[in-house]
Short mmCIF file of N, CA and C and ligand atoms in Angstrom, two decimals:
data_model
loop_
_atom_site.label_atom_id
_atom_site.label_comp_id
_atom_site.label_asym_id
_atom_site.label_seq_id
_atom_site.Cartn_x
_atom_site.Cartn_y
_atom_site.Cartn_z
N MET A 1145 0.84 -1.19 0.00
CA MET A 1145 0.00 0.00 0.00
C MET A 1145 0.88 1.25 0.00
N GLU A 1146 0.49 2.21 -0.82
CA GLU A 1146 1.27 3.44 -0.92
C GLU A 1146 0.97 4.38 0.25
N SER A 1147 2.02 5.00 0.76
CA SER A 1147 1.85 5.92 1.90
C SER A 1147 1.68 7.34 1.39
N ASN A 1148 0.77 8.07 1.96
CA ASN A 1148 0.63 9.48 1.59
C ASN A 1148 1.20 10.40 2.67
N GLY A 1149 1.87 9.81 3.68
CA GLY A 1149 2.52 10.62 4.71
C GLY A 1149 1.59 11.17 5.76
N LYS A 1150 0.27 10.88 5.67
CA LYS A 1150 -0.68 11.45 6.62
C LYS A 1150 -1.01 10.49 7.75
N GLU A 1151 -0.55 9.22 7.65
CA GLU A 1151 -0.93 8.22 8.67
C GLU A 1151 -0.47 8.63 10.06
N LYS A 1152 0.74 9.21 10.15
CA LYS A 1152 1.30 9.54 11.46
C LYS A 1152 1.03 10.98 11.86
N PHE A 1153 0.27 11.66 11.05
CA PHE A 1153 0.00 13.07 11.29
C PHE A 1153 -0.92 13.24 12.51
N THR A 1154 -0.45 14.02 13.48
CA THR A 1154 -1.25 14.34 14.66
C THR A 1154 -1.56 15.83 14.59
N PRO A 1155 -2.79 16.17 14.24
CA PRO A 1155 -3.09 17.59 14.04
C PRO A 1155 -3.02 18.42 15.32
N LYS A 1156 -2.57 19.66 15.12
CA LYS A 1156 -2.59 20.64 16.22
C LYS A 1156 -3.77 21.58 15.92
N ILE A 1157 -4.77 21.53 16.76
CA ILE A 1157 -5.96 22.34 16.53
C ILE A 1157 -6.15 23.27 17.73
N VAL A 1158 -6.43 24.52 17.43
CA VAL A 1158 -6.66 25.49 18.49
C VAL A 1158 -8.16 25.78 18.54
N GLY A 1159 -8.72 25.71 19.72
CA GLY A 1159 -10.15 26.00 19.90
C GLY A 1159 -10.32 27.25 20.74
N TYR A 1160 -10.85 28.30 20.13
CA TYR A 1160 -11.19 29.51 20.87
C TYR A 1160 -12.65 29.37 21.28
N LEU A 1161 -12.88 29.16 22.57
CA LEU A 1161 -14.23 28.84 23.04
C LEU A 1161 -14.78 29.94 23.95
N CYS A 1162 -16.00 30.33 23.65
CA CYS A 1162 -16.69 31.32 24.48
C CYS A 1162 -16.90 30.76 25.89
N ASN A 1163 -16.57 31.55 26.86
CA ASN A 1163 -16.68 31.17 28.27
C ASN A 1163 -18.09 30.70 28.66
N TRP A 1164 -19.12 31.36 28.11
CA TRP A 1164 -20.49 31.17 28.60
C TRP A 1164 -21.18 29.96 28.00
N CYS A 1165 -20.68 29.46 26.90
CA CYS A 1165 -21.41 28.36 26.25
C CYS A 1165 -20.47 27.21 25.88
N THR A 1166 -19.66 27.37 24.86
CA THR A 1166 -18.88 26.25 24.36
C THR A 1166 -17.84 25.77 25.37
N TYR A 1167 -17.27 26.71 26.11
CA TYR A 1167 -16.30 26.29 27.14
C TYR A 1167 -17.01 25.45 28.20
N ALA A 1168 -18.21 25.88 28.58
CA ALA A 1168 -19.00 25.11 29.56
C ALA A 1168 -19.41 23.76 28.98
N ALA A 1169 -19.70 23.73 27.68
CA ALA A 1169 -20.04 22.45 27.02
C ALA A 1169 -18.83 21.51 27.04
N ALA A 1170 -17.64 22.08 26.85
CA ALA A 1170 -16.41 21.27 26.90
C ALA A 1170 -16.24 20.68 28.30
N ASP A 1171 -16.53 21.49 29.29
CA ASP A 1171 -16.46 21.05 30.68
C ASP A 1171 -17.45 19.91 30.92
N LEU A 1172 -18.67 20.09 30.41
CA LEU A 1172 -19.71 19.07 30.57
C LEU A 1172 -19.30 17.77 29.87
N ALA A 1173 -18.77 17.92 28.65
CA ALA A 1173 -18.34 16.73 27.90
C ALA A 1173 -17.25 15.99 28.68
N GLY A 1174 -16.33 16.76 29.28
CA GLY A 1174 -15.25 16.14 30.06
C GLY A 1174 -15.78 15.45 31.30
N SER A 1175 -16.67 16.14 32.04
CA SER A 1175 -17.17 15.51 33.27
C SER A 1175 -18.13 14.36 32.97
N SER A 1176 -18.69 14.34 31.75
CA SER A 1176 -19.54 13.21 31.34
C SER A 1176 -18.70 12.05 30.78
N LYS A 1177 -17.40 12.26 30.76
CA LYS A 1177 -16.45 11.25 30.27
C LYS A 1177 -16.73 10.84 28.82
N LEU A 1178 -17.09 11.82 27.99
CA LEU A 1178 -17.31 11.53 26.57
C LEU A 1178 -15.95 11.40 25.89
N GLU A 1179 -15.91 10.63 24.84
CA GLU A 1179 -14.66 10.47 24.09
C GLU A 1179 -14.45 11.68 23.21
N ILE A 1180 -13.36 12.37 23.45
CA ILE A 1180 -13.05 13.59 22.69
C ILE A 1180 -11.62 13.48 22.19
N ALA A 1181 -11.43 13.76 20.90
CA ALA A 1181 -10.08 13.73 20.33
C ALA A 1181 -9.18 14.68 21.13
N PRO A 1182 -7.94 14.25 21.43
CA PRO A 1182 -7.08 15.05 22.30
C PRO A 1182 -6.29 16.15 21.58
N ASN A 1183 -6.65 16.43 20.33
CA ASN A 1183 -5.83 17.34 19.53
C ASN A 1183 -6.13 18.81 19.72
N LEU A 1184 -7.20 19.10 20.44
CA LEU A 1184 -7.64 20.50 20.55
C LEU A 1184 -7.02 21.17 21.78
N THR A 1185 -6.35 22.29 21.55
CA THR A 1185 -5.86 23.12 22.65
C THR A 1185 -6.91 24.21 22.87
N VAL A 1186 -7.48 24.21 24.05
CA VAL A 1186 -8.59 25.14 24.32
C VAL A 1186 -8.07 26.47 24.85
N ILE A 1187 -8.57 27.54 24.28
CA ILE A 1187 -8.30 28.88 24.79
C ILE A 1187 -9.65 29.53 25.08
N ARG A 1188 -9.87 29.87 26.32
CA ARG A 1188 -11.16 30.43 26.72
C ARG A 1188 -11.18 31.93 26.48
N VAL A 1189 -12.23 32.38 25.84
CA VAL A 1189 -12.42 33.81 25.60
C VAL A 1189 -13.80 34.19 26.16
N MET A 1190 -14.01 35.46 26.44
CA MET A 1190 -15.28 35.85 27.06
C MET A 1190 -16.43 35.91 26.07
N CYS A 1191 -16.13 36.01 24.80
CA CYS A 1191 -17.18 36.01 23.76
C CYS A 1191 -16.50 35.65 22.45
N SER A 1192 -17.22 34.95 21.57
CA SER A 1192 -16.62 34.58 20.28
C SER A 1192 -16.22 35.82 19.48
N SER A 1193 -16.85 36.96 19.77
CA SER A 1193 -16.52 38.18 19.03
C SER A 1193 -15.11 38.69 19.35
N ARG A 1194 -14.48 38.14 20.39
CA ARG A 1194 -13.11 38.55 20.72
C ARG A 1194 -12.09 37.97 19.73
N ILE A 1195 -12.54 37.02 18.92
CA ILE A 1195 -11.63 36.37 17.97
C ILE A 1195 -11.55 37.24 16.71
N ASP A 1196 -10.50 38.01 16.61
CA ASP A 1196 -10.41 38.90 15.46
C ASP A 1196 -9.52 38.31 14.36
N PHE A 1197 -9.44 39.02 13.25
CA PHE A 1197 -8.68 38.55 12.09
C PHE A 1197 -7.24 38.21 12.45
N ASN A 1198 -6.64 39.16 13.19
CA ASN A 1198 -5.23 39.01 13.56
C ASN A 1198 -4.99 37.72 14.32
N LEU A 1199 -5.87 37.45 15.27
CA LEU A 1199 -5.70 36.28 16.12
C LEU A 1199 -5.80 35.00 15.29
N VAL A 1200 -6.79 34.92 14.42
CA VAL A 1200 -6.96 33.72 13.60
C VAL A 1200 -5.76 33.54 12.66
N LEU A 1201 -5.39 34.61 11.97
CA LEU A 1201 -4.29 34.48 11.01
C LEU A 1201 -2.97 34.21 11.73
N THR A 1202 -2.74 34.87 12.86
CA THR A 1202 -1.50 34.63 13.60
C THR A 1202 -1.44 33.19 14.10
N THR A 1203 -2.56 32.68 14.57
CA THR A 1203 -2.60 31.29 15.04
C THR A 1203 -2.25 30.35 13.90
N PHE A 1204 -2.83 30.62 12.74
CA PHE A 1204 -2.57 29.77 11.60
C PHE A 1204 -1.12 29.92 11.13
N PHE A 1205 -0.64 31.14 11.04
CA PHE A 1205 0.73 31.35 10.58
C PHE A 1205 1.76 30.81 11.57
N ASN A 1206 1.34 30.60 12.80
CA ASN A 1206 2.25 30.01 13.80
C ASN A 1206 2.14 28.50 13.88
N GLY A 1207 1.43 27.90 12.94
CA GLY A 1207 1.51 26.44 12.81
C GLY A 1207 0.28 25.63 13.16
N ALA A 1208 -0.82 26.25 13.54
CA ALA A 1208 -2.02 25.45 13.82
C ALA A 1208 -2.49 24.79 12.51
N ASP A 1209 -2.92 23.55 12.62
CA ASP A 1209 -3.44 22.86 11.43
C ASP A 1209 -4.92 23.16 11.23
N GLY A 1210 -5.58 23.54 12.31
CA GLY A 1210 -7.00 23.88 12.22
C GLY A 1210 -7.38 24.77 13.38
N ILE A 1211 -8.44 25.55 13.19
CA ILE A 1211 -8.91 26.46 14.23
C ILE A 1211 -10.43 26.30 14.36
N LEU A 1212 -10.86 26.06 15.59
CA LEU A 1212 -12.29 25.96 15.88
C LEU A 1212 -12.69 27.16 16.73
N ILE A 1213 -13.75 27.82 16.30
CA ILE A 1213 -14.31 28.92 17.10
C ILE A 1213 -15.66 28.45 17.61
N GLY A 1214 -15.83 28.47 18.93
CA GLY A 1214 -17.10 28.04 19.52
C GLY A 1214 -17.79 29.21 20.19
N GLY A 1215 -19.06 29.40 19.88
CA GLY A 1215 -19.79 30.51 20.48
C GLY A 1215 -21.21 30.14 20.84
N CYS A 1216 -21.88 31.08 21.48
CA CYS A 1216 -23.29 30.89 21.86
C CYS A 1216 -24.17 30.87 20.60
N HIS A 1217 -25.27 30.19 20.68
CA HIS A 1217 -26.22 30.18 19.56
C HIS A 1217 -26.69 31.61 19.27
N PRO A 1218 -27.01 31.89 17.99
CA PRO A 1218 -27.52 33.22 17.66
C PRO A 1218 -28.71 33.58 18.56
N GLY A 1219 -28.66 34.78 19.09
CA GLY A 1219 -29.70 35.23 20.01
C GLY A 1219 -29.36 34.99 21.47
N ASP A 1220 -28.32 34.18 21.75
CA ASP A 1220 -27.96 33.84 23.13
C ASP A 1220 -26.67 34.49 23.62
N CYS A 1221 -26.04 35.31 22.78
CA CYS A 1221 -24.77 35.91 23.18
C CYS A 1221 -24.96 36.77 24.44
N HIS A 1222 -24.06 36.60 25.41
CA HIS A 1222 -24.16 37.37 26.65
C HIS A 1222 -23.87 38.85 26.44
N TYR A 1223 -23.33 39.18 25.30
CA TYR A 1223 -23.03 40.58 25.01
C TYR A 1223 -23.89 41.04 23.84
N ASP A 1224 -25.06 40.46 23.74
CA ASP A 1224 -26.12 40.85 22.80
C ASP A 1224 -25.82 40.43 21.36
N LYS A 1225 -24.92 41.17 20.68
CA LYS A 1225 -24.73 40.91 19.25
C LYS A 1225 -23.36 40.33 18.91
N GLY A 1226 -22.59 39.94 19.92
CA GLY A 1226 -21.21 39.49 19.67
C GLY A 1226 -21.13 38.39 18.63
N ASN A 1227 -21.99 37.39 18.74
CA ASN A 1227 -21.85 36.26 17.81
C ASN A 1227 -22.32 36.62 16.40
N TYR A 1228 -23.11 37.68 16.26
CA TYR A 1228 -23.46 38.13 14.90
C TYR A 1228 -22.22 38.72 14.23
N TYR A 1229 -21.43 39.45 15.01
CA TYR A 1229 -20.17 39.97 14.45
C TYR A 1229 -19.25 38.79 14.09
N THR A 1230 -19.25 37.78 14.97
CA THR A 1230 -18.41 36.60 14.71
C THR A 1230 -18.81 35.93 13.40
N ARG A 1231 -20.10 35.78 13.21
CA ARG A 1231 -20.59 35.11 11.99
C ARG A 1231 -20.13 35.86 10.73
N ARG A 1232 -20.21 37.18 10.77
CA ARG A 1232 -19.77 37.97 9.61
C ARG A 1232 -18.26 37.84 9.41
N ARG A 1233 -17.53 37.94 10.51
CA ARG A 1233 -16.06 37.86 10.45
C ARG A 1233 -15.63 36.49 9.92
N TYR A 1234 -16.35 35.46 10.35
CA TYR A 1234 -16.05 34.09 9.91
C TYR A 1234 -16.18 33.98 8.39
N ALA A 1235 -17.26 34.52 7.84
CA ALA A 1235 -17.46 34.47 6.38
C ALA A 1235 -16.33 35.20 5.67
N MET A 1236 -15.91 36.34 6.23
CA MET A 1236 -14.82 37.09 5.60
C MET A 1236 -13.50 36.34 5.73
N LEU A 1237 -13.28 35.70 6.88
CA LEU A 1237 -12.04 34.94 7.07
C LEU A 1237 -11.95 33.79 6.07
N LYS A 1238 -13.07 33.16 5.80
CA LYS A 1238 -13.08 32.06 4.83
C LYS A 1238 -12.59 32.57 3.47
N SER A 1239 -13.04 33.77 3.08
CA SER A 1239 -12.58 34.27 1.79
C SER A 1239 -11.13 34.72 1.84
N VAL A 1240 -10.68 35.20 3.00
CA VAL A 1240 -9.25 35.54 3.14
C VAL A 1240 -8.40 34.27 2.99
N PHE A 1241 -8.86 33.19 3.61
CA PHE A 1241 -8.15 31.91 3.50
C PHE A 1241 -8.03 31.50 2.03
N LYS A 1242 -9.14 31.64 1.30
CA LYS A 1242 -9.11 31.26 -0.13
C LYS A 1242 -8.10 32.10 -0.88
N THR A 1243 -8.09 33.41 -0.59
CA THR A 1243 -7.14 34.32 -1.24
C THR A 1243 -5.70 33.89 -0.95
N LEU A 1244 -5.47 33.43 0.27
CA LEU A 1244 -4.12 33.01 0.66
C LEU A 1244 -3.81 31.58 0.22
N LYS A 1245 -4.77 30.98 -0.50
CA LYS A 1245 -4.64 29.59 -0.98
C LYS A 1245 -4.48 28.59 0.19
N ILE A 1246 -5.20 28.88 1.25
CA ILE A 1246 -5.27 27.98 2.39
C ILE A 1246 -6.68 27.40 2.39
N ASP A 1247 -6.80 26.10 2.55
CA ASP A 1247 -8.12 25.49 2.52
C ASP A 1247 -9.00 26.08 3.63
N PRO A 1248 -10.12 26.75 3.25
CA PRO A 1248 -10.98 27.37 4.26
C PRO A 1248 -11.61 26.38 5.23
N GLU A 1249 -11.58 25.10 4.86
CA GLU A 1249 -12.12 24.07 5.76
C GLU A 1249 -11.29 23.93 7.04
N ARG A 1250 -10.13 24.54 7.05
CA ARG A 1250 -9.28 24.48 8.25
C ARG A 1250 -9.80 25.38 9.37
N LEU A 1251 -10.78 26.18 9.04
CA LEU A 1251 -11.39 27.07 10.03
C LEU A 1251 -12.85 26.67 10.18
N GLN A 1252 -13.29 26.47 11.43
CA GLN A 1252 -14.68 26.08 11.65
C GLN A 1252 -15.30 26.89 12.78
N LEU A 1253 -16.53 27.30 12.54
CA LEU A 1253 -17.31 28.00 13.56
C LEU A 1253 -18.45 27.09 13.97
N ALA A 1254 -18.69 26.96 15.28
CA ALA A 1254 -19.81 26.14 15.76
C ALA A 1254 -20.49 26.84 16.92
N TRP A 1255 -21.82 26.82 16.89
CA TRP A 1255 -22.60 27.34 18.01
C TRP A 1255 -22.91 26.16 18.91
N ILE A 1256 -22.40 26.20 20.14
CA ILE A 1256 -22.61 25.08 21.07
C ILE A 1256 -22.95 25.65 22.44
N SER A 1257 -24.13 25.34 22.93
CA SER A 1257 -24.55 25.89 24.23
C SER A 1257 -23.95 25.07 25.37
N ALA A 1258 -24.06 25.61 26.58
CA ALA A 1258 -23.47 24.98 27.77
C ALA A 1258 -24.02 23.58 28.03
N SER A 1259 -25.25 23.32 27.58
CA SER A 1259 -25.87 22.01 27.84
C SER A 1259 -25.57 20.98 26.75
N GLU A 1260 -24.82 21.39 25.72
CA GLU A 1260 -24.61 20.50 24.57
C GLU A 1260 -23.23 19.82 24.60
N GLY A 1261 -22.99 19.09 25.68
CA GLY A 1261 -21.72 18.37 25.79
C GLY A 1261 -21.54 17.35 24.68
N ASN A 1262 -22.61 16.65 24.33
CA ASN A 1262 -22.52 15.65 23.25
C ASN A 1262 -22.20 16.32 21.92
N ARG A 1263 -22.86 17.45 21.68
CA ARG A 1263 -22.59 18.16 20.42
C ARG A 1263 -21.13 18.64 20.39
N TYR A 1264 -20.65 19.12 21.52
CA TYR A 1264 -19.25 19.57 21.58
C TYR A 1264 -18.32 18.42 21.18
N ALA A 1265 -18.54 17.24 21.77
CA ALA A 1265 -17.68 16.08 21.44
C ALA A 1265 -17.79 15.74 19.96
N ASP A 1266 -19.00 15.77 19.42
CA ASP A 1266 -19.18 15.45 17.99
C ASP A 1266 -18.44 16.45 17.10
N VAL A 1267 -18.58 17.74 17.43
CA VAL A 1267 -17.94 18.78 16.61
C VAL A 1267 -16.42 18.63 16.65
N VAL A 1268 -15.87 18.44 17.85
CA VAL A 1268 -14.41 18.32 17.98
C VAL A 1268 -13.92 17.06 17.26
N ASN A 1269 -14.62 15.96 17.43
CA ASN A 1269 -14.18 14.71 16.79
C ASN A 1269 -14.27 14.79 15.27
N SER A 1270 -15.37 15.35 14.76
CA SER A 1270 -15.49 15.40 13.30
C SER A 1270 -14.53 16.43 12.71
N PHE A 1271 -14.31 17.54 13.41
CA PHE A 1271 -13.35 18.53 12.89
C PHE A 1271 -11.93 17.94 12.90
N THR A 1272 -11.61 17.20 13.93
CA THR A 1272 -10.28 16.56 14.00
C THR A 1272 -10.10 15.59 12.84
N GLU A 1273 -11.13 14.81 12.54
CA GLU A 1273 -11.05 13.88 11.40
C GLU A 1273 -10.86 14.64 10.09
N LYS A 1274 -11.57 15.75 9.96
CA LYS A 1274 -11.45 16.56 8.74
C LYS A 1274 -10.02 17.08 8.58
N ILE A 1275 -9.45 17.57 9.67
CA ILE A 1275 -8.08 18.11 9.60
C ILE A 1275 -7.08 16.99 9.32
N LYS A 1276 -7.34 15.81 9.87
CA LYS A 1276 -6.44 14.68 9.57
C LYS A 1276 -6.44 14.39 8.08
N LYS A 1277 -7.63 14.47 7.47
CA LYS A 1277 -7.71 14.22 6.02
C LYS A 1277 -7.03 15.33 5.22
N LEU A 1278 -7.14 16.57 5.70
CA LEU A 1278 -6.52 17.69 4.98
C LEU A 1278 -4.99 17.66 5.09
N GLY A 1279 -4.50 17.05 6.17
CA GLY A 1279 -3.05 16.97 6.37
C GLY A 1279 -2.51 18.19 7.06
N PRO A 1280 -1.17 18.25 7.20
CA PRO A 1280 -0.55 19.36 7.94
C PRO A 1280 -0.78 20.72 7.28
N ASN A 1281 -0.74 21.73 8.11
CA ASN A 1281 -0.80 23.12 7.63
C ASN A 1281 0.33 23.31 6.61
N PRO A 1282 -0.01 23.71 5.38
CA PRO A 1282 1.04 23.85 4.35
C PRO A 1282 2.11 24.87 4.73
N LEU A 1283 1.76 25.81 5.60
CA LEU A 1283 2.75 26.82 6.01
C LEU A 1283 3.86 26.20 6.85
N ASN A 1284 3.58 25.05 7.49
CA ASN A 1284 4.60 24.39 8.29
C ASN A 1284 5.69 23.78 7.42
N GLU A 1285 5.30 23.44 6.19
CA GLU A 1285 6.28 22.83 5.27
C GLU A 1285 7.08 23.90 4.54
N ASN A 1286 6.44 25.04 4.31
CA ASN A 1286 7.10 26.13 3.60
C ASN A 1286 6.79 27.45 4.30
N PRO A 1287 7.61 27.82 5.30
CA PRO A 1287 7.31 29.03 6.06
C PRO A 1287 7.34 30.31 5.22
N TYR A 1288 7.93 30.24 4.02
CA TYR A 1288 7.98 31.46 3.17
C TYR A 1288 6.89 31.43 2.11
N TYR A 1289 5.90 30.61 2.31
CA TYR A 1289 4.74 30.42 1.45
C TYR A 1289 4.18 31.73 0.95
S1 FES B 1631 -21.00 35.48 24.89
FE1 FES B 1631 -20.88 33.57 23.82
S2 FES B 1631 -20.70 34.20 21.77
FE2 FES B 1631 -20.89 36.07 22.84
#
């Protein structure tokens, strides 16, 4: 069987999780002992709207293979409209990724409430599988990309 070099690939994924919802869901998933891929490094933020362009691009340019942004469901943001700004920024980031010739699938936004521990586990596991299929961040192979 021919090797494509991805079998031993262990993705590095950064998860920026809103304190009020997705971070609490991660906590619930952990205390419920759900199976969650260990590839996600969690960074807690007070609202998904705190994730700006610079942060996403810097994270990616510093070697993350994938980035997950977790926020409150639309209408549930503790700061009223924060996640609406996030949704718009996410759409723009996807097009920036395309312009930079980076697969936009490496960035994912998910609305996960504090009670959705199962959904959190599903999102993390499926995103990890997706990143494994995409392979390493191309910038890691060619830093002068
Ligand atoms: S407080 Fe959770 S997305 Fe704004």
